[in-house]
PDB file of C-alpha atoms and ligand atoms in Angstrom:
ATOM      1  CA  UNK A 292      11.334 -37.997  23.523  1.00 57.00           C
ATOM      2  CA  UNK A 293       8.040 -36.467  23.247  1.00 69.00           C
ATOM      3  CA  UNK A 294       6.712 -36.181  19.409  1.00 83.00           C
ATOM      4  CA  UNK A 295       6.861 -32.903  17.784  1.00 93.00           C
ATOM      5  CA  UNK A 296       3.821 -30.366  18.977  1.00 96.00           C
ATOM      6  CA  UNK A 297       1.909 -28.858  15.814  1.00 98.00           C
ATOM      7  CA  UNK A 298       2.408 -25.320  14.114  1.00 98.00           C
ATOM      8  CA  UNK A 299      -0.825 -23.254  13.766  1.00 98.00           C
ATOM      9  CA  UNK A 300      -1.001 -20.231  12.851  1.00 98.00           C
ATOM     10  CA  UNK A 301      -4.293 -17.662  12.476  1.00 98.00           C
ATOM     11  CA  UNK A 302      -4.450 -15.071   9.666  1.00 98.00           C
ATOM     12  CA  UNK A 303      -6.540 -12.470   8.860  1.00 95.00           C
ATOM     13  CA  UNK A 304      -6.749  -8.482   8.470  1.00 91.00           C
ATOM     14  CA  UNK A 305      -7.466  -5.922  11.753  1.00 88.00           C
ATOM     15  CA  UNK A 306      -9.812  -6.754  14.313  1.00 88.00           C
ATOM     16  CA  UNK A 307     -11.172 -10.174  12.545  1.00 90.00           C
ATOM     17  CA  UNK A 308     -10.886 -11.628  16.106  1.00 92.00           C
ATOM     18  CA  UNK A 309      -7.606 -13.453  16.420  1.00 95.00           C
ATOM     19  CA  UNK A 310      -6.706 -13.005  19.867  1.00 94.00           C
ATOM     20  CA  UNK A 311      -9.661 -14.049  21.087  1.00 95.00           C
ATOM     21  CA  UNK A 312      -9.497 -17.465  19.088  1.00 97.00           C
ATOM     22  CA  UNK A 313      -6.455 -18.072  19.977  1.00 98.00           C
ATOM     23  CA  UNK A 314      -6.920 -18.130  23.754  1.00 98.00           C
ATOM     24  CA  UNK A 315     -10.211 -19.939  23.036  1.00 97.00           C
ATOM     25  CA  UNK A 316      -8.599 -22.703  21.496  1.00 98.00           C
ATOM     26  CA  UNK A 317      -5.163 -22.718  23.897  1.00 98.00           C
ATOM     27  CA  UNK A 318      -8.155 -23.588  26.238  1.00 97.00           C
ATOM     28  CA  UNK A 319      -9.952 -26.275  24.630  1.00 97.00           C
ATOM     29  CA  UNK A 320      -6.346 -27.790  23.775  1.00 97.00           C
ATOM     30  CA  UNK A 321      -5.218 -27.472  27.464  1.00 97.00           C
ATOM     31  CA  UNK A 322      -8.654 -29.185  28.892  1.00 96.00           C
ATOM     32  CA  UNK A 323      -7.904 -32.126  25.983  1.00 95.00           C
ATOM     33  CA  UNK A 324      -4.399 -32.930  27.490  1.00 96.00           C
ATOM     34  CA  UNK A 325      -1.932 -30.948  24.841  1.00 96.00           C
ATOM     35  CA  UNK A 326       0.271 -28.221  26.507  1.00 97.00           C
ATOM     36  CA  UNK A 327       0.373 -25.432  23.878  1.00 97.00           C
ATOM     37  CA  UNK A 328       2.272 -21.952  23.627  1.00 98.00           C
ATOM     38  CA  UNK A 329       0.341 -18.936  22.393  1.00 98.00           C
ATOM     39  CA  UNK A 330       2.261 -16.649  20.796  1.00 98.00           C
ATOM     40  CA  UNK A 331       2.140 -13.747  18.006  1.00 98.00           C
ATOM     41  CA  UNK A 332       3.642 -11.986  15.252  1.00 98.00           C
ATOM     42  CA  UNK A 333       6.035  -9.820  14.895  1.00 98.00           C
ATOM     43  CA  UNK A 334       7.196 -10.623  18.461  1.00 98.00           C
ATOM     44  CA  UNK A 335       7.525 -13.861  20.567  1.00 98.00           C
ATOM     45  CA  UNK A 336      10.990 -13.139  21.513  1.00 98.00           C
ATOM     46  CA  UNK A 337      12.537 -10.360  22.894  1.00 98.00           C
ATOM     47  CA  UNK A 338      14.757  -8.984  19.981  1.00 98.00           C
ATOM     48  CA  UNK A 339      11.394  -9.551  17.982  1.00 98.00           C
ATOM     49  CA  UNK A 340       9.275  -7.851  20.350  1.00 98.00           C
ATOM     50  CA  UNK A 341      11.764  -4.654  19.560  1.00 98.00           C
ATOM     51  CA  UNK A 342      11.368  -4.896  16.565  1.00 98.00           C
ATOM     52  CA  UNK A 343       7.345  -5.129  16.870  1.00 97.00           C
ATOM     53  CA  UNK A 344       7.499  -1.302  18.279  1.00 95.00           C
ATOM     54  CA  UNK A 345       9.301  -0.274  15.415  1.00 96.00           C
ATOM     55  CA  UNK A 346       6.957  -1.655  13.057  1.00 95.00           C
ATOM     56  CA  UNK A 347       3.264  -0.626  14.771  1.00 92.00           C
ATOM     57  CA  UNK A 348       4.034   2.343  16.060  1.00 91.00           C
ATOM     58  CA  UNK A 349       4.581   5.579  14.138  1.00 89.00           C
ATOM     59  CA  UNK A 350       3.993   7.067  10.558  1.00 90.00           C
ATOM     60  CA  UNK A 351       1.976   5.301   8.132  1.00 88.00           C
ATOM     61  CA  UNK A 352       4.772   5.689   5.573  1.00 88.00           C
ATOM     62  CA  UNK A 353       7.863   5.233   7.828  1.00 92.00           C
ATOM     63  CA  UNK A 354       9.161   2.365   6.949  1.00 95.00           C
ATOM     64  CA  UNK A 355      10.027   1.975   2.818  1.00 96.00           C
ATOM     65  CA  UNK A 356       8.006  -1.357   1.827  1.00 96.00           C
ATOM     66  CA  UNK A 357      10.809  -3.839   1.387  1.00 98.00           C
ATOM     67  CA  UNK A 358      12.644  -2.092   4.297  1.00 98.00           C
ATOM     68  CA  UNK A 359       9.359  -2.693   6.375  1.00 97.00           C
ATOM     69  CA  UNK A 360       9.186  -6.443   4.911  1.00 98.00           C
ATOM     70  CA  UNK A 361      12.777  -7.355   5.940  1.00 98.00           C
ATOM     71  CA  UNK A 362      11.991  -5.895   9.623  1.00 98.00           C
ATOM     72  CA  UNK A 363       9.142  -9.200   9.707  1.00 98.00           C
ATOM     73  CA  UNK A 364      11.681 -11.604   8.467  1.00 98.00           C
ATOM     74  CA  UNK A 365      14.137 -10.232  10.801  1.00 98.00           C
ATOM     75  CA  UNK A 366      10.936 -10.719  13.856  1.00 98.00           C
ATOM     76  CA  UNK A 367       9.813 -14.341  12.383  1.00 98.00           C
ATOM     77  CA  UNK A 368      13.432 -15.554  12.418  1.00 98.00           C
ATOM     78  CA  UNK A 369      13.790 -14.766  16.203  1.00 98.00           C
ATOM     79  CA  UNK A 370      10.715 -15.943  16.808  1.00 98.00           C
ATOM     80  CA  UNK A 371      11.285 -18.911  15.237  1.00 98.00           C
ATOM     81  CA  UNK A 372      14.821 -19.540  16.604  1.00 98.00           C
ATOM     82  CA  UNK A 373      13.981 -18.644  20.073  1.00 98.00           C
ATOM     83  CA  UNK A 374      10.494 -19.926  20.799  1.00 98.00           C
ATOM     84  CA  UNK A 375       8.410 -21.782  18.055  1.00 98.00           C
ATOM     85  CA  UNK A 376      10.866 -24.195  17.502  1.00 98.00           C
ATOM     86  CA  UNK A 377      12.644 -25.106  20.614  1.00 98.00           C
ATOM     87  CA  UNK A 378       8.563 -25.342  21.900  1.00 98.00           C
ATOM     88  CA  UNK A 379       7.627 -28.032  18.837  1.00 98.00           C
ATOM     89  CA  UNK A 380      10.446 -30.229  19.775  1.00 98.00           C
ATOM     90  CA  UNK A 381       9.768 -30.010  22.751  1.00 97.00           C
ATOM     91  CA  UNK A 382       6.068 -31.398  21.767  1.00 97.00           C
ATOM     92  CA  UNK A 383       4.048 -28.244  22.497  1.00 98.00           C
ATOM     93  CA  UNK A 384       1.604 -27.295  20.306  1.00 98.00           C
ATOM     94  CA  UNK A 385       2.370 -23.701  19.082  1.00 98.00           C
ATOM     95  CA  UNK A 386      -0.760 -20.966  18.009  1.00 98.00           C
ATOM     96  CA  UNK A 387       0.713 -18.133  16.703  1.00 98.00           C
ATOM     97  CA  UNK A 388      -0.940 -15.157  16.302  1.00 98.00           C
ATOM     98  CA  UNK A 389      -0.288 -14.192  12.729  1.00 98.00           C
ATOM     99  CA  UNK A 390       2.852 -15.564  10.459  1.00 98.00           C
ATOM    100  CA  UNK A 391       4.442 -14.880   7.030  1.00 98.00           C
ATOM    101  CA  UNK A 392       0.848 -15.243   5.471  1.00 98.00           C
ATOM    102  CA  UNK A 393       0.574 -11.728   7.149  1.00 98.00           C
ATOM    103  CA  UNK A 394       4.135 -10.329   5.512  1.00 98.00           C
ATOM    104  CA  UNK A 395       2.663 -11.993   1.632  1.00 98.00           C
ATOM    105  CA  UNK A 396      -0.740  -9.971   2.342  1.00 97.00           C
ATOM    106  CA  UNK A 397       0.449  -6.937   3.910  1.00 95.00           C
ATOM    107  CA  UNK A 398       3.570  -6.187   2.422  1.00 96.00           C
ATOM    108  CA  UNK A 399       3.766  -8.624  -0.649  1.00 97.00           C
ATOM    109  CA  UNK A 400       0.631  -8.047  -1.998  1.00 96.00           C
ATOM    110  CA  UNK A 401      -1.242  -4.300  -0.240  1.00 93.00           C
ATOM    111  CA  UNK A 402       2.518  -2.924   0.076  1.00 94.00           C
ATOM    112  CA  UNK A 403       3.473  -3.666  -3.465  1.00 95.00           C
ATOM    113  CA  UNK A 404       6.814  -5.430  -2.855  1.00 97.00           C
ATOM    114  CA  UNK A 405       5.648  -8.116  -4.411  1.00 98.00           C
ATOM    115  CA  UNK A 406       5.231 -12.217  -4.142  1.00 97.00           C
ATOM    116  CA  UNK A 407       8.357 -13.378  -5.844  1.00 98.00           C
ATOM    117  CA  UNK A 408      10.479 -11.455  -3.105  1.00 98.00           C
ATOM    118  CA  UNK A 409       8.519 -12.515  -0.316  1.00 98.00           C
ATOM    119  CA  UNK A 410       8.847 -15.852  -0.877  1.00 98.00           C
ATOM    120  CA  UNK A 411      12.614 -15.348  -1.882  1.00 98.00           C
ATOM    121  CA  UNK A 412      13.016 -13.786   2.209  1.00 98.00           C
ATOM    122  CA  UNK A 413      10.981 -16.610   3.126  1.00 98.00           C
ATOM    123  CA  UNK A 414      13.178 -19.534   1.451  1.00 98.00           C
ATOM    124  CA  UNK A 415      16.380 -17.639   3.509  1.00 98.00           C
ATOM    125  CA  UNK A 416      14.647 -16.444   6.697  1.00 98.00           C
ATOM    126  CA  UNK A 417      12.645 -19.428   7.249  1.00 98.00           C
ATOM    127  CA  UNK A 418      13.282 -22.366   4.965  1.00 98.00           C
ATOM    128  CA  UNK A 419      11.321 -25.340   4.715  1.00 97.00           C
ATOM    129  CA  UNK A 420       9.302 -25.038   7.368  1.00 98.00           C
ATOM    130  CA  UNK A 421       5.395 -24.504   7.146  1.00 98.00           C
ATOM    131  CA  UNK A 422       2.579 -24.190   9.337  1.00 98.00           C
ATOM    132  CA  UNK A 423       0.406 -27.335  10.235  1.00 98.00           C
ATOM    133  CA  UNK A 424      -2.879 -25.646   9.170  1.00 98.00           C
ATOM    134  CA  UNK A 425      -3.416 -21.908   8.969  1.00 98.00           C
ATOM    135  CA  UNK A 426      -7.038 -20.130   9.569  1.00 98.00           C
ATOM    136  CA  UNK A 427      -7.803 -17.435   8.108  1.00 98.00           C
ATOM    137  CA  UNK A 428     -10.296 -15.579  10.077  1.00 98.00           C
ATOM    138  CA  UNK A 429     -12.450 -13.482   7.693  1.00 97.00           C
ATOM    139  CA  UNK A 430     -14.228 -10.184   8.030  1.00 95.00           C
ATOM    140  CA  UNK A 431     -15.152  -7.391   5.863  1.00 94.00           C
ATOM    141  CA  UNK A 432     -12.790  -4.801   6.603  1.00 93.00           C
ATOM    142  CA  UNK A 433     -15.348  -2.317   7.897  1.00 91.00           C
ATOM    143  CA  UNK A 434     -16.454  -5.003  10.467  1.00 90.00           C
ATOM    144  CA  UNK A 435     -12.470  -5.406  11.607  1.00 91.00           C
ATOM    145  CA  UNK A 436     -11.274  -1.831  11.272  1.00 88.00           C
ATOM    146  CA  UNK A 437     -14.676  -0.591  13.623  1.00 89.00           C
ATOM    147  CA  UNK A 438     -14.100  -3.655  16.007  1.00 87.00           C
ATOM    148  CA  UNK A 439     -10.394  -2.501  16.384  1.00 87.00           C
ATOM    149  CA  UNK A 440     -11.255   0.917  16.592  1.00 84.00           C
ATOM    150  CA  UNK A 441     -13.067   0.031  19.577  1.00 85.00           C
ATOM    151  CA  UNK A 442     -10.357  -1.626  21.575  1.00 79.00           C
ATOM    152  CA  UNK A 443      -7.936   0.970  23.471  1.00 67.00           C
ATOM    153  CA  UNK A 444      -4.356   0.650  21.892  1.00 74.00           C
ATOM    154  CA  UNK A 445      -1.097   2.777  20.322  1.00 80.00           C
ATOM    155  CA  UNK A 446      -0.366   0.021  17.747  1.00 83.00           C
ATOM    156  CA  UNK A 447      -2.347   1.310  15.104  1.00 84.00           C
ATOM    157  CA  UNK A 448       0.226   1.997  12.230  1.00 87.00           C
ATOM    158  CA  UNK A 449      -1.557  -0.613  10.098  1.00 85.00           C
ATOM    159  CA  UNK A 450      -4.807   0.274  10.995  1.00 85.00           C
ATOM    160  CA  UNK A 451      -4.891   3.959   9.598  1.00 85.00           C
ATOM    161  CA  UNK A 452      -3.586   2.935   6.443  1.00 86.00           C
ATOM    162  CA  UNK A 453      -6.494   3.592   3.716  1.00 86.00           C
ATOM    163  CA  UNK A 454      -9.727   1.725   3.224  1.00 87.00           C
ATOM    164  CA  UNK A 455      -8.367   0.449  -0.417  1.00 90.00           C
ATOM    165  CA  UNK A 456      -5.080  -1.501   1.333  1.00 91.00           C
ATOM    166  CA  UNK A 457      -7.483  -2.967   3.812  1.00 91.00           C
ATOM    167  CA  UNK A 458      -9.619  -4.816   0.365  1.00 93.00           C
ATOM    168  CA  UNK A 459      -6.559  -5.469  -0.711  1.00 94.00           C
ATOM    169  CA  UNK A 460      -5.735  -7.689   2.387  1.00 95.00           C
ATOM    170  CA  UNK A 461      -8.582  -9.358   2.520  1.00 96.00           C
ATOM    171  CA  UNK A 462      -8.420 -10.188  -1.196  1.00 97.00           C
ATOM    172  CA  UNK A 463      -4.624 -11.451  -0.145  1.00 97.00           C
ATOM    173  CA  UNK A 464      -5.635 -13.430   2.490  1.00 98.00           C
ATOM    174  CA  UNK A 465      -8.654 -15.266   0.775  1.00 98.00           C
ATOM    175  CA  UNK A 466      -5.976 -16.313  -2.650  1.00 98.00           C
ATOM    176  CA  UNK A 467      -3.141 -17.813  -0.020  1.00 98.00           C
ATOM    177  CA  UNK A 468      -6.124 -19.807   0.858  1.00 98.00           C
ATOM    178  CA  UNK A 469      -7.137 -20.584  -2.245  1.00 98.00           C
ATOM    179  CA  UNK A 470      -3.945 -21.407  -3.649  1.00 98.00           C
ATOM    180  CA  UNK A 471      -2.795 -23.536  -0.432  1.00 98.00           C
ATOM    181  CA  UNK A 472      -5.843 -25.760   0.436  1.00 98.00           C
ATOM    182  CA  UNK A 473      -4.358 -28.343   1.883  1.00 97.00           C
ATOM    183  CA  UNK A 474      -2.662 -25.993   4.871  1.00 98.00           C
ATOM    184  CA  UNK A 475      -5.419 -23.333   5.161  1.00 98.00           C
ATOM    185  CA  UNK A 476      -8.771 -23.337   6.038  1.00 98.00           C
ATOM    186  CA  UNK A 477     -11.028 -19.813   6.062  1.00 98.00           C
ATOM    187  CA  UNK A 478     -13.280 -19.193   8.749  1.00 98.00           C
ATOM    188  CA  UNK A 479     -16.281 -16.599   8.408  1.00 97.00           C
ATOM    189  CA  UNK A 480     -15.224 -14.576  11.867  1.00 96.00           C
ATOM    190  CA  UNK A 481     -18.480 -12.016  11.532  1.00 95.00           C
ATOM    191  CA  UNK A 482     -19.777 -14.780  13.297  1.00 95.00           C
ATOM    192  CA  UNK A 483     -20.789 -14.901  17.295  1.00 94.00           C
ATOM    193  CA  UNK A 484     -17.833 -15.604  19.317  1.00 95.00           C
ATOM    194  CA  UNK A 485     -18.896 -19.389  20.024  1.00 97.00           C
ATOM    195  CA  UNK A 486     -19.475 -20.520  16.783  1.00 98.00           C
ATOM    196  CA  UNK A 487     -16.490 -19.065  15.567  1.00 98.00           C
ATOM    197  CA  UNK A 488     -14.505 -20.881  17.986  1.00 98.00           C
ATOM    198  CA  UNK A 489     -16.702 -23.840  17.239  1.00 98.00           C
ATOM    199  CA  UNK A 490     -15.458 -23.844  13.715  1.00 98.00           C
ATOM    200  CA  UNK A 491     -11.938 -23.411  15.044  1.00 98.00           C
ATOM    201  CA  UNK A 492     -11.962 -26.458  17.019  1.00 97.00           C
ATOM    202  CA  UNK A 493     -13.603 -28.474  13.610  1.00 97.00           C
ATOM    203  CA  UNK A 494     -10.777 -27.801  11.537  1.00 98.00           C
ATOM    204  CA  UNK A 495      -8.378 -28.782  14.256  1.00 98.00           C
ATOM    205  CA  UNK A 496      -9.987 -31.991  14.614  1.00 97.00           C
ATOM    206  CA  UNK A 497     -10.721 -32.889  11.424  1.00 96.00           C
ATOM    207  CA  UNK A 498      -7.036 -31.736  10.100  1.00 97.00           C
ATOM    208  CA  UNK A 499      -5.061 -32.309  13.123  1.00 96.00           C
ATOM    209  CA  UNK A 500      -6.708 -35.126  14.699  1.00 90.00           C
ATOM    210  CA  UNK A 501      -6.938 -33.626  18.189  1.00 86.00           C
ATOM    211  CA  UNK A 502      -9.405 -34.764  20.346  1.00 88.00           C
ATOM    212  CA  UNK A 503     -11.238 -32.196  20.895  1.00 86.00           C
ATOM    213  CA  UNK A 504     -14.974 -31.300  21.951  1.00 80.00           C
TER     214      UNK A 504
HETATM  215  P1  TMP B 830      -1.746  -7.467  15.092  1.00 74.34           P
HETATM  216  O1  TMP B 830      -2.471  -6.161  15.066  1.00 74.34           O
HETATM  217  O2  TMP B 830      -2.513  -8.576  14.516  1.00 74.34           O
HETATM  218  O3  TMP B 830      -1.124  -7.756  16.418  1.00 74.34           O
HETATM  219  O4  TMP B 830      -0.491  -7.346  14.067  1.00 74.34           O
HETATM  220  C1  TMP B 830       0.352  -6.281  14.062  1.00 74.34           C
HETATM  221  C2  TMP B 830       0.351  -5.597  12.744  1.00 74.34           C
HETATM  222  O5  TMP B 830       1.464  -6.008  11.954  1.00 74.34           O
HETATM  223  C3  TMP B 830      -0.876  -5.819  11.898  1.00 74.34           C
HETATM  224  O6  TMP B 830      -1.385  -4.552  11.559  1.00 74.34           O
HETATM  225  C4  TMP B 830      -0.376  -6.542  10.671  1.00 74.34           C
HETATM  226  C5  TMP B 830       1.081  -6.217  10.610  1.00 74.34           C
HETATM  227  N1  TMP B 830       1.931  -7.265  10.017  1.00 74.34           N
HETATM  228  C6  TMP B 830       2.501  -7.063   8.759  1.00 74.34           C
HETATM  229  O7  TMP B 830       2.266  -6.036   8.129  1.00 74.34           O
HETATM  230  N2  TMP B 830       3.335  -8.032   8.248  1.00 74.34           N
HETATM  231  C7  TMP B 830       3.630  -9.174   8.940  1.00 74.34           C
HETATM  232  O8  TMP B 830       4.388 -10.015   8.448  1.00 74.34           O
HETATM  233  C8  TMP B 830       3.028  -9.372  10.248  1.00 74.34           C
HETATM  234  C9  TMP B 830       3.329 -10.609  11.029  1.00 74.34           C
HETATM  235  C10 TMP B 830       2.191  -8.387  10.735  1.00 74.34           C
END
């Protein structure tokens, strides 16, 4: 039986360059000899997917916060179910784009549910399961927001909520970091595209062990 793939998973607020890691280190994986799965939250499997539309599309203030937070555990448990872990055990190596980091930032901390219930969802949607190694990609809001503003898409819901939430994300994402060393590493994405990917590939090797260039 092959041994279990590894769980990574890439945080960060809008337009701090996920995507584009994530296929940039799929690729370096692939040309080192591990099969990986690229995938993304909410979505990743089709009942999740659904559920993605009804969460980035629409009025700012459709969704009431806890409401909106259930609708990701709801996603991530699908996801998980259907895709993440059947692909681990099957030894692929699994970089999602976003996880629950995302639903303790967004609606946790910017949304005001709070991080006693997200972590309460988490224990029952999720478990004990955690990612491998998480990177936070890091950008000053006004860098991410123009970056996604230039990028032609209808799933903006997030993105025109007001300047203060987006501070208050990046604040988020830089404590899970600080509080959770050991599983997350913060990358500084204002960087060119190569030596953010460059930094990428570090903290795999270095955390991971992967061979990689
Ligand atoms: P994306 O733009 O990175 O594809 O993510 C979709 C949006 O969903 C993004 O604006 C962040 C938001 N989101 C949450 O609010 N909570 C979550 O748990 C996740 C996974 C995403």
């Amino acid at each position: 039986m092959a041994a279990r793939g590894r769980f990574i998973t890439f945080e960060g607020g809008e337009g701090a360059g996920k995507s584009t890691q994530i296929r940039r280190l799929a690729e370096a994986l692939r040309a080192s000899g591990i099969a990986c799965l690229e995938t993304r939250e909410p979505g990743g499997a089709p009942g999740a997917e659904e559920i993605r539309t009804l969460l980035v599309t629409g009025a700012t203030h459709r969704w009431e916060p806890m409401s909106e937070a259930l609708l990701h555990f709801a996603a991530r448990r699908e996801h998980l179910a259907r895709t993440v872990w059947p692909a681990l055990e099957r030894g692929l190596w699994v970089l999602s784009d976003r996880f629950a980091d995302s639903t303790m930032a967004y609606q946790g901390r910017a949304q005001g549910v709070g991080e006693d219930a997200v972590r309460t969802l988490y224990r029952v949607a999720v478990g004990e399961f955690f990612p491998d190694l998480t990177l936070v990609l890091d950008v000053p809001p006004a860098v991410g927001l123009k970056r996604a503003d230039e990028r032609r898409h209808d799933e903006t819901r997030y993105e025109r909520m007001a300047a203060s939430f987006h501070e208050n994300l990046r604040a988020a994402f830089l404590d899970i970091a600080k509080r959770d060393p050991a599983r997350c590493a913060v990358i500084d994405g204002t960087r060119e595209l190569d030596a953010v990917a460059a930094a990428v590939r570090a903290e795999v090797r270095t955390r991971l062990g992967a061979k990689l260039p």
